Amino acid sequence: MATNILVADEDTHFFGDVCKNFDYAAQFTKHDAGLLDQIKSCNSVYRFRFPIRRGNGFEVIDAWRVEHSHHQSPTKGGIRYSEMVNEDEVMALAALMTYKCAIVNVPFGGAKGGIKINPKNYTVSELENITRRYTVELIKKNFIGPSIDVPAPDYGSGEREMSWIADTYATMNPGQLDAMGAVTGKPIALHGIAGRREATGRGVAIAIRECVSFGEDMQKIGLLPGLAGKKVIVQGLGNVGYYSAKFLAEFGALIVGLCEFEGAIYNEDGLDIEAVFQHRKATGSILGYAGAKKEFKNTMEGLEQPCDILVPAALENQITEDNIRNIQAKIIAEGANGPTSPEAEAIFYANGGIIIPDMYANAGGVTVSYFEWLKNLSHVAFGRMNRRFEENSNLNLVNMVEGITGTSLTPMQRSTIIKGASELELVNSGLEDTMIRSYHEIRETYKSNPAIGTLRSAAMVGAINKIAVSYQNLGIWP
Ligand code: GLU
C-alpha cells in the first residue's frame, strides 16, 4: 500500500546521496583525489537563528545559507521556505546547484538557502519581517551580493520574497550601482526579466521533448519517438509543475494525471491544466474536478497510474525502493530536486526506464536567472538597443527581394519576417538553446561508456570535468 510521502523526511541523507552519485561519476574522470574532494565538499555552511515578534511574544527562526563551491563567482541558488528544511537538505541542494550550473554552462558556483517555516502559517507582514531579517543576516556575514552570492526563489518563495530581498539589500548598500543583481526571480517591474517565472517548467518540457526525439533511445525503452500523444503524470502544481504541464501540453503531450498534497486525479483522455488550476484555486483542492475520471485521496497512488512519462515536480525523496516498482512510466523527468532515491533509480534503469536528472531537467530556472543577472549588471533590457534596427534592416531586405522578384508577401508573412526579437523571445531562445545543447552533451557522455549507466552519472561526469577546468584555470590544481 502506497504511503503519503509528499513531505520530505528529516533523515533523508540527501547530501550523502548527491555525494554517492559524485563518487560514482568521478571514477570516469581522471582528476586528482584532492581536487575531487574539493569539488565535492560544501565550502561554507552558515547556520543562524534570529527572533521575530509574533503575537504578544517572539519566535526564533532557524535559517541557513550554504555556499557549496566558489570555483566561479558569484554563487547562486534559491531560498527554500519550508518547515521540513534542515542542514543536510540545504547542503545537498547547494551541491546540486553547483553541478546544475556547470551542466548548463552558467558561470556560477552553487548555493542554497533555507528558512525553517511553513509560510502558510504566517501573515504577509510576518513573512516580510522574516525575509528582510534573513537578508540582513546574510549581509552581515557577506553571504549576499551581485558578485558574492545571489539568491532566487525556491520551494515556498517567489517574486514577492525576492523583491523584499532586493529592497533590503539596496537599502543597506546605498549607491551600489549593481544592487539589483544581488537577487534574481524579481518581479518584472522591479528589474526582473520576462520569462523567469515559467523558465523552470519550460526547461523541463524542452528537456523531455529533446529526450523523446531520439528514435534509437526510445526504441530501447519501448516508446515511439516524439512527444505527440505521450501520456504524462505531473506531481506538484506549484510553479515548476504547473508550467511543465502547460508547456508539455503545448508541445503535444497528453497530461493524464496530476498529484498534489490533498490527492491525485487521473483521466487517460487528458486533463485541462488551466481548468484544474482554476478549480484548485477556487476550492483549495484538485479533488472534485469534474473532468477527472479517477480520484485518489492518497497522492502517491496518482504516481502509479498508467503513463509514459512521470514528472515529479514537488519535493525530494518521493520515488523510493518502496514505490518504484509500481511506477508505470518509462521516463521520469525530475522537475523537483532529488525526487528519486539512488536505489529506486537503479531499479528503474534495470527495468528498462530512463531518468532525466534534476540537475539538468530543472536547470531552466537558473539559466534564466543568469540572463536576469546579466540584465541587472548591464542596466538595459535585452532587445532594447537592437530591436528597431533589426526591424528596419529586415524591412529593407523584404522590400528589396519583393522588388527584384516582383512578388509580394502577405501582411502576415511580412510581419513575421520583419519583427525584431523582444526580451521574452530572446530569453526563451537562449533557454531552448541551453537545454538542447546540454542534453546532447549529456547523451554523448552517456553513450560513450555503458558503465556510466545513467543520464545522472553522465551529467555529473560532465559537471566534474568542467568544474575541474575552472580550478585548473584558477591555478589551484595542475
Ligand atoms: N531554486 C531554483 C533551482 O533550484 C532556481 C535557482 C536560481 O535561479 O538561482 O534551480
GROMACS .gro file of C-alpha atoms and ligand atoms in nm:
model
  488
    1MET     CA    1   0.000   0.000   0.000
    2ALA     CA    2   0.150   0.335  -0.101
    3THR     CA    3   0.213   0.579   0.181
    4ASN     CA    4   0.190   0.954   0.152
    5ILE     CA    5   0.549   1.077   0.136
    6LEU     CA    6   0.497   1.410  -0.037
    7VAL     CA    7   0.665   1.570   0.266
    8ALA     CA    8   1.044   1.535   0.281
    9ASP     CA    9   1.185   1.331   0.566
   10GLU     CA   10   1.426   1.496   0.818
   11ASP     CA   11   1.652   1.198   0.791
   12THR     CA   12   1.692   1.169   0.415
   13HIS     CA   13   2.076   1.182   0.397
   14PHE     CA   14   2.017   1.377   0.082
   15PHE     CA   15   2.368   1.527   0.073
   16GLY     CA   16   2.508   1.176   0.112
   17ASP     CA   17   2.306   1.063  -0.192
   18VAL     CA   18   2.441   1.352  -0.401
   19CYS     CA   19   2.796   1.263  -0.290
   20LYS     CA   20   2.739   0.896  -0.375
   21ASN     CA   21   2.645   0.994  -0.728
   22PHE     CA   22   2.950   1.221  -0.740
   23ASP     CA   23   3.184   0.943  -0.628
   24TYR     CA   24   3.042   0.702  -0.882
   25ALA     CA   25   3.077   0.953  -1.167
   26ALA     CA   26   3.426   1.059  -1.052
   27GLN     CA   27   3.559   0.712  -1.150
   28PHE     CA   28   3.502   0.809  -1.511
   29THR     CA   29   3.720   1.121  -1.481
   30LYS     CA   30   4.096   1.149  -1.445
   31HIS     CA   31   4.128   1.406  -1.170
   32ASP     CA   32   4.344   1.414  -0.862
   33ALA     CA   33   4.169   1.279  -0.549
   34GLY     CA   34   4.231   1.609  -0.367
   35LEU     CA   35   4.070   1.809  -0.645
   36LEU     CA   36   3.769   1.576  -0.646
   37ASP     CA   37   3.738   1.618  -0.271
   38GLN     CA   38   3.748   1.995  -0.307
   39ILE     CA   39   3.476   1.991  -0.573
   40LYS     CA   40   3.251   1.763  -0.368
   41SER     CA   41   3.271   1.941  -0.031
   42CYS     CA   42   3.047   2.225   0.083
   43ASN     CA   43   3.279   2.526   0.116
   44SER     CA   44   3.073   2.737   0.359
   45VAL     CA   45   2.776   2.644   0.575
   46TYR     CA   46   2.619   2.935   0.759
   47ARG     CA   47   2.357   2.837   1.013
   48PHE     CA   48   2.185   3.114   1.205
   49ARG     CA   49   1.884   3.191   1.420
   50PHE     CA   50   1.701   3.517   1.463
   51PRO     CA   51   1.394   3.630   1.657
   52ILE     CA   52   1.080   3.786   1.513
   53ARG     CA   53   0.797   3.946   1.702
   54ARG     CA   54   0.481   3.733   1.683
   55GLY     CA   55   0.152   3.796   1.865
   56ASN     CA   56   0.242   3.906   2.215
   57GLY     CA   57   0.580   3.736   2.214
   58PHE     CA   58   0.875   3.634   2.000
   59GLU     CA   59   0.959   3.336   1.786
   60VAL     CA   60   1.308   3.219   1.699
   61ILE     CA   61   1.356   3.125   1.333
   62ASP     CA   62   1.615   2.870   1.212
   63ALA     CA   63   1.782   2.954   0.883
   64TRP     CA   64   2.074   2.855   0.658
   65ARG     CA   65   2.275   2.967   0.361
   66VAL     CA   66   2.519   2.719   0.214
   67GLU     CA   67   2.776   2.812  -0.050
   68HIS     CA   68   2.886   2.482  -0.192
   69SER     CA   69   3.154   2.587  -0.440
   70HIS     CA   70   3.348   2.903  -0.518
   71HIS     CA   71   3.515   2.782  -0.836
   72GLN     CA   72   3.307   3.056  -1.003
   73SER     CA   73   3.168   3.377  -0.855
   74PRO     CA   74   2.904   3.460  -0.758
   75THR     CA   75   2.746   3.153  -0.606
   76LYS     CA   76   2.380   3.103  -0.692
   77GLY     CA   77   2.073   2.925  -0.567
   78GLY     CA   78   1.724   2.965  -0.431
   79ILE     CA   79   1.591   3.006  -0.079
   80ARG     CA   80   1.353   2.737   0.041
   81TYR     CA   81   1.079   2.832   0.287
   82SER     CA   82   0.969   2.506   0.446
   83GLU     CA   83   0.905   2.357   0.787
   84MET     CA   84   1.099   2.050   0.674
   85VAL     CA   85   1.421   2.235   0.581
   86ASN     CA   86   1.731   2.100   0.752
   87GLU     CA   87   2.106   2.145   0.711
   88ASP     CA   88   2.159   1.822   0.519
   89GLU     CA   89   1.894   1.924   0.268
   90VAL     CA   90   2.032   2.276   0.214
   91MET     CA   91   2.383   2.130   0.164
   92ALA     CA   92   2.253   1.877  -0.089
   93LEU     CA   93   2.057   2.141  -0.278
   94ALA     CA   94   2.359   2.376  -0.281
   95ALA     CA   95   2.575   2.097  -0.423
   96LEU     CA   96   2.315   2.022  -0.690
   97MET     CA   97   2.324   2.393  -0.784
   98THR     CA   98   2.700   2.368  -0.845
   99TYR     CA   99   2.659   2.071  -1.078
  100LYS     CA  100   2.347   2.218  -1.240
  101CYS     CA  101   2.523   2.544  -1.329
  102ALA     CA  102   2.818   2.353  -1.474
  103ILE     CA  103   2.591   2.127  -1.682
  104VAL     CA  104   2.414   2.421  -1.849
  105ASN     CA  105   2.729   2.636  -1.872
  106VAL     CA  106   2.605   2.905  -1.634
  107PRO     CA  107   2.918   3.062  -1.481
  108PHE     CA  108   2.819   3.041  -1.113
  109GLY     CA  109   2.912   2.831  -0.813
  110GLY     CA  110   2.627   2.660  -0.629
  111ALA     CA  111   2.447   2.779  -0.318
  112LYS     CA  112   2.115   2.734  -0.141
  113GLY     CA  113   1.924   2.894   0.145
  114GLY     CA  114   1.665   2.763   0.384
  115ILE     CA  115   1.421   2.922   0.629
  116LYS     CA  116   1.251   2.671   0.855
  117ILE     CA  117   0.892   2.794   0.846
  118ASN     CA  118   0.568   2.695   0.682
  119PRO     CA  119   0.486   3.021   0.504
  120LYS     CA  120   0.113   2.937   0.516
  121ASN     CA  121   0.120   2.986   0.895
  122TYR     CA  122   0.248   3.345   0.879
  123THR     CA  123   0.088   3.674   0.783
  124VAL     CA  124   0.229   3.869   0.490
  125SER     CA  125   0.384   4.123   0.725
  126GLU     CA  126   0.546   3.844   0.933
  127LEU     CA  127   0.685   3.690   0.614
  128GLU     CA  128   0.822   4.028   0.513
  129ASN     CA  129   0.988   4.069   0.854
  130ILE     CA  130   1.141   3.721   0.833
  131THR     CA  131   1.267   3.775   0.477
  132ARG     CA  132   1.415   4.118   0.548
  133ARG     CA  133   1.582   3.995   0.868
  134TYR     CA  134   1.718   3.687   0.686
  135THR     CA  135   1.865   3.921   0.422
  136VAL     CA  136   2.026   4.143   0.687
  137GLU     CA  137   2.185   3.834   0.845
  138LEU     CA  138   2.330   3.741   0.504
  139ILE     CA  139   2.460   4.096   0.452
  140LYS     CA  140   2.627   4.094   0.797
  141LYS     CA  141   2.828   3.786   0.704
  142ASN     CA  142   2.894   3.881   0.340
  143PHE     CA  143   2.675   3.597   0.215
  144ILE     CA  144   2.489   3.803  -0.045
  145GLY     CA  145   2.583   4.043  -0.325
  146PRO     CA  146   2.586   4.057  -0.705
  147SER     CA  147   2.944   3.929  -0.715
  148ILE     CA  148   2.924   3.716  -0.397
  149ASP     CA  149   2.610   3.505  -0.367
  150VAL     CA  150   2.281   3.565  -0.548
  151PRO     CA  151   1.963   3.407  -0.406
  152ALA     CA  152   1.649   3.326  -0.606
  153PRO     CA  153   1.310   3.165  -0.545
  154ASP     CA  154   1.274   2.802  -0.447
  155TYR     CA  155   1.003   2.588  -0.288
  156GLY     CA  156   0.782   2.821  -0.077
  157SER     CA  157   0.922   3.151  -0.208
  158GLY     CA  158   0.859   3.363  -0.516
  159GLU     CA  159   0.874   3.708  -0.672
  160ARG     CA  160   0.730   3.882  -0.365
  161GLU     CA  161   1.006   3.748  -0.135
  162MET     CA  162   1.273   3.833  -0.395
  163SER     CA  163   1.153   4.195  -0.410
  164TRP     CA  164   1.183   4.221  -0.029
  165ILE     CA  165   1.536   4.084  -0.052
  166ALA     CA  166   1.628   4.325  -0.335
  167ASP     CA  167   1.487   4.622  -0.145
  168THR     CA  168   1.662   4.527   0.181
  169TYR     CA  169   1.993   4.472   0.002
  170ALA     CA  170   1.968   4.802  -0.189
  171THR     CA  171   1.872   4.991   0.129
  172MET     CA  172   2.171   4.851   0.318
  173ASN     CA  173   2.408   4.920   0.026
  174PRO     CA  174   2.325   5.276  -0.076
  175GLY     CA  175   2.480   5.385  -0.404
  176GLN     CA  176   2.572   5.033  -0.513
  177LEU     CA  177   2.501   5.053  -0.885
  178ASP     CA  178   2.458   4.677  -0.931
  179ALA     CA  179   2.248   4.619  -0.619
  180MET     CA  180   1.959   4.468  -0.818
  181GLY     CA  181   2.193   4.190  -0.932
  182ALA     CA  182   2.205   4.065  -0.570
  183VAL     CA  183   1.894   3.850  -0.621
  184THR     CA  184   1.706   3.706  -0.920
  185GLY     CA  185   1.348   3.595  -0.976
  186LYS     CA  186   1.232   3.951  -0.903
  187PRO     CA  187   0.905   4.089  -1.043
  188ILE     CA  188   0.948   4.238  -1.391
  189ALA     CA  189   0.855   4.581  -1.253
  190LEU     CA  190   1.147   4.553  -1.010
  191HIS     CA  191   1.429   4.471  -1.253
  192GLY     CA  192   1.319   4.112  -1.314
  193ILE     CA  193   1.323   3.953  -1.659
  194ALA     CA  194   1.047   3.834  -1.892
  195GLY     CA  195   1.012   3.455  -1.888
  196ARG     CA  196   1.177   3.384  -1.549
  197ARG     CA  197   0.855   3.274  -1.379
  198GLU     CA  198   0.787   2.999  -1.631
  199ALA     CA  199   1.154   2.920  -1.706
  200THR     CA  200   1.198   2.606  -1.493
  201GLY     CA  201   0.880   2.443  -1.626
  202ARG     CA  202   0.958   2.546  -1.983
  203GLY     CA  203   1.306   2.396  -1.941
  204VAL     CA  204   1.161   2.068  -1.807
  205ALA     CA  205   0.928   2.045  -2.109
  206ILE     CA  206   1.214   2.116  -2.354
  207ALA     CA  207   1.433   1.856  -2.180
  208ILE     CA  208   1.162   1.591  -2.219
  209ARG     CA  209   1.094   1.687  -2.582
  210GLU     CA  210   1.464   1.653  -2.659
  211CYS     CA  211   1.493   1.320  -2.481
  212VAL     CA  212   1.198   1.164  -2.667
  213SER     CA  213   1.319   1.296  -3.003
  214PHE     CA  214   1.588   1.025  -3.030
  215GLY     CA  215   1.426   0.727  -3.204
  216GLU     CA  216   1.700   0.483  -3.112
  217ASP     CA  217   1.680   0.573  -2.741
  218MET     CA  218   1.301   0.549  -2.739
  219GLN     CA  219   1.309   0.212  -2.909
  220LYS     CA  220   1.525   0.078  -2.625
  221ILE     CA  221   1.261   0.170  -2.368
  222GLY     CA  222   0.967   0.064  -2.583
  223LEU     CA  223   0.833   0.407  -2.679
  224LEU     CA  224   0.782   0.574  -3.014
  225PRO     CA  225   0.983   0.892  -3.077
  226GLY     CA  226   0.819   1.234  -3.036
  227LEU     CA  227   0.605   1.398  -2.771
  228ALA     CA  228   0.275   1.390  -2.960
  229GLY     CA  229   0.020   1.189  -2.761
  230LYS     CA  230   0.266   1.080  -2.489
  231LYS     CA  231   0.082   1.034  -2.159
  232VAL     CA  232   0.225   1.236  -1.872
  233ILE     CA  233   0.161   1.246  -1.497
  234VAL     CA  234   0.284   1.553  -1.309
  235GLN     CA  235   0.331   1.564  -0.933
  236GLY     CA  236   0.304   1.918  -0.791
  237LEU     CA  237   0.102   2.207  -0.927
  238GLY     CA  238   0.340   2.474  -0.798
  239ASN     CA  239   0.542   2.695  -1.030
  240VAL     CA  240   0.754   2.411  -1.175
  241GLY     CA  241   0.478   2.150  -1.209
  242TYR     CA  242   0.219   2.389  -1.346
  243TYR     CA  243   0.442   2.528  -1.620
  244SER     CA  244   0.594   2.187  -1.702
  245ALA     CA  245   0.243   2.054  -1.759
  246LYS     CA  246   0.133   2.361  -1.955
  247PHE     CA  247   0.430   2.353  -2.196
  248LEU     CA  248   0.422   1.974  -2.234
  249ALA     CA  249   0.056   2.004  -2.337
  250GLU     CA  250   0.151   2.284  -2.577
  251PHE     CA  251   0.419   2.056  -2.727
  252GLY     CA  252   0.155   1.788  -2.793
  253ALA     CA  253   0.171   1.563  -2.484
  254LEU     CA  254  -0.141   1.449  -2.300
  255ILE     CA  255  -0.147   1.533  -1.928
  256VAL     CA  256  -0.335   1.236  -1.784
  257GLY     CA  257  -0.259   1.273  -1.413
  258LEU     CA  258  -0.196   1.547  -1.158
  259CYS     CA  259  -0.093   1.489  -0.797
  260GLU     CA  260  -0.090   1.733  -0.506
  261PHE     CA  261  -0.079   1.717  -0.124
  262GLU     CA  262  -0.451   1.658  -0.097
  263GLY     CA  263  -0.466   1.374  -0.351
  264ALA     CA  264  -0.444   1.293  -0.719
  265ILE     CA  265  -0.669   1.298  -1.026
  266TYR     CA  266  -0.649   1.095  -1.347
  267ASN     CA  267  -0.810   1.082  -1.689
  268GLU     CA  268  -0.649   0.875  -1.967
  269ASP     CA  269  -0.807   1.108  -2.226
  270GLY     CA  270  -0.627   1.411  -2.080
  271LEU     CA  271  -0.683   1.682  -1.819
  272ASP     CA  272  -0.714   2.054  -1.888
  273ILE     CA  273  -0.433   2.203  -1.675
  274GLU     CA  274  -0.573   2.554  -1.666
  275ALA     CA  275  -0.917   2.429  -1.563
  276VAL     CA  276  -0.768   2.209  -1.286
  277PHE     CA  277  -0.555   2.501  -1.167
  278GLN     CA  278  -0.862   2.729  -1.151
  279HIS     CA  279  -1.063   2.457  -0.976
  280ARG     CA  280  -0.791   2.422  -0.711
  281LYS     CA  281  -0.773   2.798  -0.668
  282ALA     CA  282  -1.147   2.815  -0.612
  283THR     CA  283  -1.192   2.506  -0.390
  284GLY     CA  284  -0.848   2.460  -0.233
  285SER     CA  285  -0.816   2.107  -0.380
  286ILE     CA  286  -0.764   1.929  -0.709
  287LEU     CA  287  -1.012   1.666  -0.589
  288GLY     CA  288  -1.366   1.716  -0.712
  289TYR     CA  289  -1.253   1.839  -1.055
  290ALA     CA  290  -1.536   1.744  -1.293
  291GLY     CA  291  -1.302   1.642  -1.579
  292ALA     CA  292  -1.128   1.366  -1.378
  293LYS     CA  293  -1.230   1.002  -1.429
  294LYS     CA  294  -1.047   0.877  -1.118
  295GLU     CA  295  -0.951   1.041  -0.788
  296PHE     CA  296  -0.712   0.922  -0.520
  297LYS     CA  297  -0.704   1.057  -0.164
  298ASN     CA  298  -0.350   0.922  -0.139
  299THR     CA  299  -0.136   1.135  -0.370
  300MET     CA  300   0.121   0.856  -0.417
  301GLU     CA  301  -0.137   0.635  -0.587
  302GLY     CA  302  -0.160   0.904  -0.853
  303LEU     CA  303   0.207   0.850  -0.947
  304GLU     CA  304   0.144   0.480  -1.003
  305GLN     CA  305  -0.123   0.517  -1.275
  306PRO     CA  306  -0.059   0.426  -1.643
  307CYS     CA  307   0.152   0.682  -1.832
  308ASP     CA  308   0.467   0.713  -2.047
  309ILE     CA  309   0.635   0.998  -1.857
  310LEU     CA  310   0.627   1.091  -1.490
  311VAL     CA  311   0.731   1.441  -1.383
  312PRO     CA  312   0.786   1.464  -1.007
  313ALA     CA  313   0.789   1.841  -0.953
  314ALA     CA  314   0.724   1.867  -0.580
  315LEU     CA  315   0.990   1.769  -0.328
  316GLU     CA  316   1.279   1.529  -0.278
  317ASN     CA  317   1.255   1.161  -0.190
  318GLN     CA  318   0.918   1.086  -0.349
  319ILE     CA  319   1.020   0.780  -0.551
  320THR     CA  320   1.196   0.518  -0.343
  321GLU     CA  321   1.255   0.144  -0.324
  322ASP     CA  322   0.907   0.119  -0.174
  323ASN     CA  323   0.712   0.252  -0.472
  324ILE     CA  324   0.943   0.243  -0.778
  325ARG     CA  325   0.817  -0.099  -0.889
  326ASN     CA  326   0.464   0.040  -0.907
  327ILE     CA  327   0.561   0.328  -1.136
  328GLN     CA  328   0.434   0.252  -1.488
  329ALA     CA  329   0.614   0.538  -1.667
  330LYS     CA  330   0.916   0.463  -1.888
  331ILE     CA  331   1.068   0.808  -1.836
  332ILE     CA  332   1.097   1.000  -1.511
  333ALA     CA  333   1.181   1.367  -1.567
  334GLU     CA  334   1.285   1.528  -1.240
  335GLY     CA  335   1.129   1.874  -1.214
  336ALA     CA  336   1.200   1.876  -0.840
  337ASN     CA  337   1.545   1.838  -0.689
  338GLY     CA  338   1.622   1.487  -0.565
  339PRO     CA  339   1.278   1.323  -0.606
  340THR     CA  340   1.423   0.976  -0.684
  341SER     CA  341   1.639   0.783  -0.439
  342PRO     CA  342   1.958   0.618  -0.577
  343GLU     CA  343   1.816   0.272  -0.500
  344ALA     CA  344   1.495   0.350  -0.689
  345GLU     CA  345   1.696   0.484  -0.982
  346ALA     CA  346   1.897   0.162  -1.012
  347ILE     CA  347   1.578  -0.048  -1.011
  348PHE     CA  348   1.411   0.179  -1.268
  349TYR     CA  349   1.704   0.154  -1.513
  350ALA     CA  350   1.729  -0.221  -1.457
  351ASN     CA  351   1.362  -0.246  -1.555
  352GLY     CA  352   1.426  -0.058  -1.878
  353GLY     CA  353   1.341   0.301  -1.791
  354ILE     CA  354   1.541   0.625  -1.804
  355ILE     CA  355   1.557   0.924  -1.573
  356ILE     CA  356   1.619   1.279  -1.694
  357PRO     CA  357   1.806   1.401  -1.386
  358ASP     CA  358   1.713   1.705  -1.178
  359MET     CA  359   2.046   1.885  -1.218
  360TYR     CA  360   1.978   1.906  -1.590
  361ALA     CA  361   1.598   1.884  -1.617
  362ASN     CA  362   1.520   2.174  -1.385
  363ALA     CA  363   1.816   2.395  -1.481
  364GLY     CA  364   1.594   2.632  -1.684
  365GLY     CA  365   1.530   2.843  -1.374
  366VAL     CA  366   1.892   2.919  -1.301
  367THR     CA  367   1.963   2.966  -1.672
  368VAL     CA  368   1.710   3.248  -1.694
  369SER     CA  369   1.828   3.378  -1.355
  370TYR     CA  370   2.167   3.414  -1.524
  371PHE     CA  371   2.003   3.620  -1.800
  372GLU     CA  372   1.832   3.835  -1.534
  373TRP     CA  373   2.164   3.890  -1.354
  374LEU     CA  374   2.327   3.991  -1.685
  375LYS     CA  375   2.039   4.234  -1.749
  376ASN     CA  376   2.083   4.383  -1.400
  377LEU     CA  377   2.459   4.428  -1.445
  378SER     CA  378   2.419   4.580  -1.791
  379HIS     CA  379   2.128   4.802  -1.682
  380VAL     CA  380   1.948   4.755  -2.011
  381ALA     CA  381   1.670   4.520  -2.120
  382PHE     CA  382   1.757   4.261  -2.383
  383GLY     CA  383   1.648   4.378  -2.728
  384ARG     CA  384   1.628   4.746  -2.635
  385MET     CA  385   1.928   4.857  -2.841
  386ASN     CA  386   1.877   4.643  -3.150
  387ARG     CA  387   1.507   4.562  -3.192
  388ARG     CA  388   1.408   4.857  -3.412
  389PHE     CA  389   1.737   4.845  -3.603
  390GLU     CA  390   1.675   4.477  -3.681
  391GLU     CA  391   1.320   4.551  -3.792
  392ASN     CA  392   1.437   4.828  -4.027
  393SER     CA  393   1.708   4.605  -4.178
  394ASN     CA  394   1.456   4.321  -4.226
  395LEU     CA  395   1.210   4.563  -4.385
  396ASN     CA  396   1.473   4.689  -4.630
  397LEU     CA  397   1.562   4.331  -4.720
  398VAL     CA  398   1.199   4.229  -4.774
  399ASN     CA  399   1.131   4.538  -4.990
  400MET     CA  400   1.442   4.468  -5.197
  401VAL     CA  401   1.357   4.096  -5.251
  402GLU     CA  402   0.999   4.184  -5.340
  403GLY     CA  403   1.127   4.448  -5.587
  404ILE     CA  404   1.372   4.209  -5.752
  405THR     CA  405   1.139   3.908  -5.771
  406GLY     CA  406   0.822   4.102  -5.846
  407THR     CA  407   0.631   3.900  -5.584
  408SER     CA  408   0.476   4.031  -5.266
  409LEU     CA  409   0.439   3.865  -4.928
  410THR     CA  410   0.111   3.850  -4.736
  411PRO     CA  411   0.085   4.101  -4.446
  412MET     CA  412   0.125   3.805  -4.206
  413GLN     CA  413   0.444   3.681  -4.379
  414ARG     CA  414   0.582   4.036  -4.382
  415SER     CA  415   0.528   4.094  -4.013
  416THR     CA  416   0.674   3.753  -3.919
  417ILE     CA  417   0.992   3.817  -4.118
  418ILE     CA  418   1.033   4.181  -4.020
  419LYS     CA  419   0.969   4.152  -3.647
  420GLY     CA  420   1.270   4.218  -3.419
  421ALA     CA  421   1.308   3.997  -3.111
  422SER     CA  422   1.151   4.101  -2.779
  423GLU     CA  423   1.314   4.033  -2.442
  424LEU     CA  424   1.084   3.734  -2.388
  425GLU     CA  425   1.170   3.585  -2.726
  426LEU     CA  426   1.541   3.627  -2.664
  427VAL     CA  427   1.514   3.472  -2.317
  428ASN     CA  428   1.312   3.176  -2.448
  429SER     CA  429   1.550   3.125  -2.736
  430GLY     CA  430   1.854   3.133  -2.503
  431LEU     CA  431   1.681   2.889  -2.271
  432GLU     CA  432   1.587   2.649  -2.550
  433ASP     CA  433   1.936   2.655  -2.694
  434THR     CA  434   2.086   2.588  -2.348
  435MET     CA  435   1.855   2.295  -2.274
  436ILE     CA  436   1.905   2.132  -2.614
  437ARG     CA  437   2.284   2.167  -2.621
  438SER     CA  438   2.318   2.040  -2.266
  439TYR     CA  439   2.103   1.734  -2.339
  440HIS     CA  440   2.323   1.647  -2.636
  441GLU     CA  441   2.636   1.681  -2.421
  442ILE     CA  442   2.492   1.455  -2.150
  443ARG     CA  443   2.368   1.198  -2.402
  444GLU     CA  444   2.705   1.180  -2.574
  445THR     CA  445   2.879   1.113  -2.243
  446TYR     CA  446   2.613   0.854  -2.154
  447LYS     CA  447   2.666   0.672  -2.480
  448SER     CA  448   3.046   0.698  -2.466
  449ASN     CA  449   3.075   0.435  -2.193
  450PRO     CA  450   2.797   0.189  -2.097
  451ALA     CA  451   2.947   0.158  -1.747
  452ILE     CA  452   2.837   0.516  -1.673
  453GLY     CA  453   2.489   0.365  -1.664
  454THR     CA  454   2.256   0.661  -1.607
  455LEU     CA  455   2.197   1.006  -1.752
  456ARG     CA  456   2.253   1.141  -1.399
  457SER     CA  457   2.604   0.997  -1.379
  458ALA     CA  458   2.673   1.118  -1.734
  459ALA     CA  459   2.560   1.470  -1.639
  460MET     CA  460   2.778   1.451  -1.328
  461VAL     CA  461   3.085   1.339  -1.526
  462GLY     CA  462   3.045   1.646  -1.749
  463ALA     CA  463   2.994   1.875  -1.450
  464ILE     CA  464   3.303   1.742  -1.268
  465ASN     CA  465   3.518   1.789  -1.578
  466LYS     CA  466   3.403   2.149  -1.627
  467ILE     CA  467   3.449   2.243  -1.260
  468ALA     CA  468   3.795   2.082  -1.261
  469VAL     CA  469   3.890   2.303  -1.558
  470SER     CA  470   3.781   2.611  -1.357
  471TYR     CA  471   4.009   2.510  -1.069
  472GLN     CA  472   4.290   2.443  -1.312
  473ASN     CA  473   4.233   2.787  -1.470
  474LEU     CA  474   4.249   2.943  -1.124
  475GLY     CA  475   4.595   2.789  -1.097
  476ILE     CA  476   4.494   2.594  -0.785
  477TRP     CA  477   4.539   2.248  -0.935
  478PRO     CA  478   4.778   2.141  -1.206
  479GLU     N1  479   1.571   2.740  -0.698
  479GLU     C1  480   1.593   2.721  -0.836
  479GLU     C2  481   1.675   2.594  -0.857
  479GLU     O1  482   1.678   2.506  -0.775
  479GLU     C3  483   1.649   2.843  -0.906
  479GLU     C4  484   1.784   2.888  -0.864
  479GLU     C5  485   1.829   3.021  -0.924
  479GLU     O2  486   1.759   3.072  -1.011
  479GLU     O3  487   1.931   3.070  -0.880
  479GLU     O4  488   1.735   2.573  -0.960
   0.00000   0.00000   0.00000
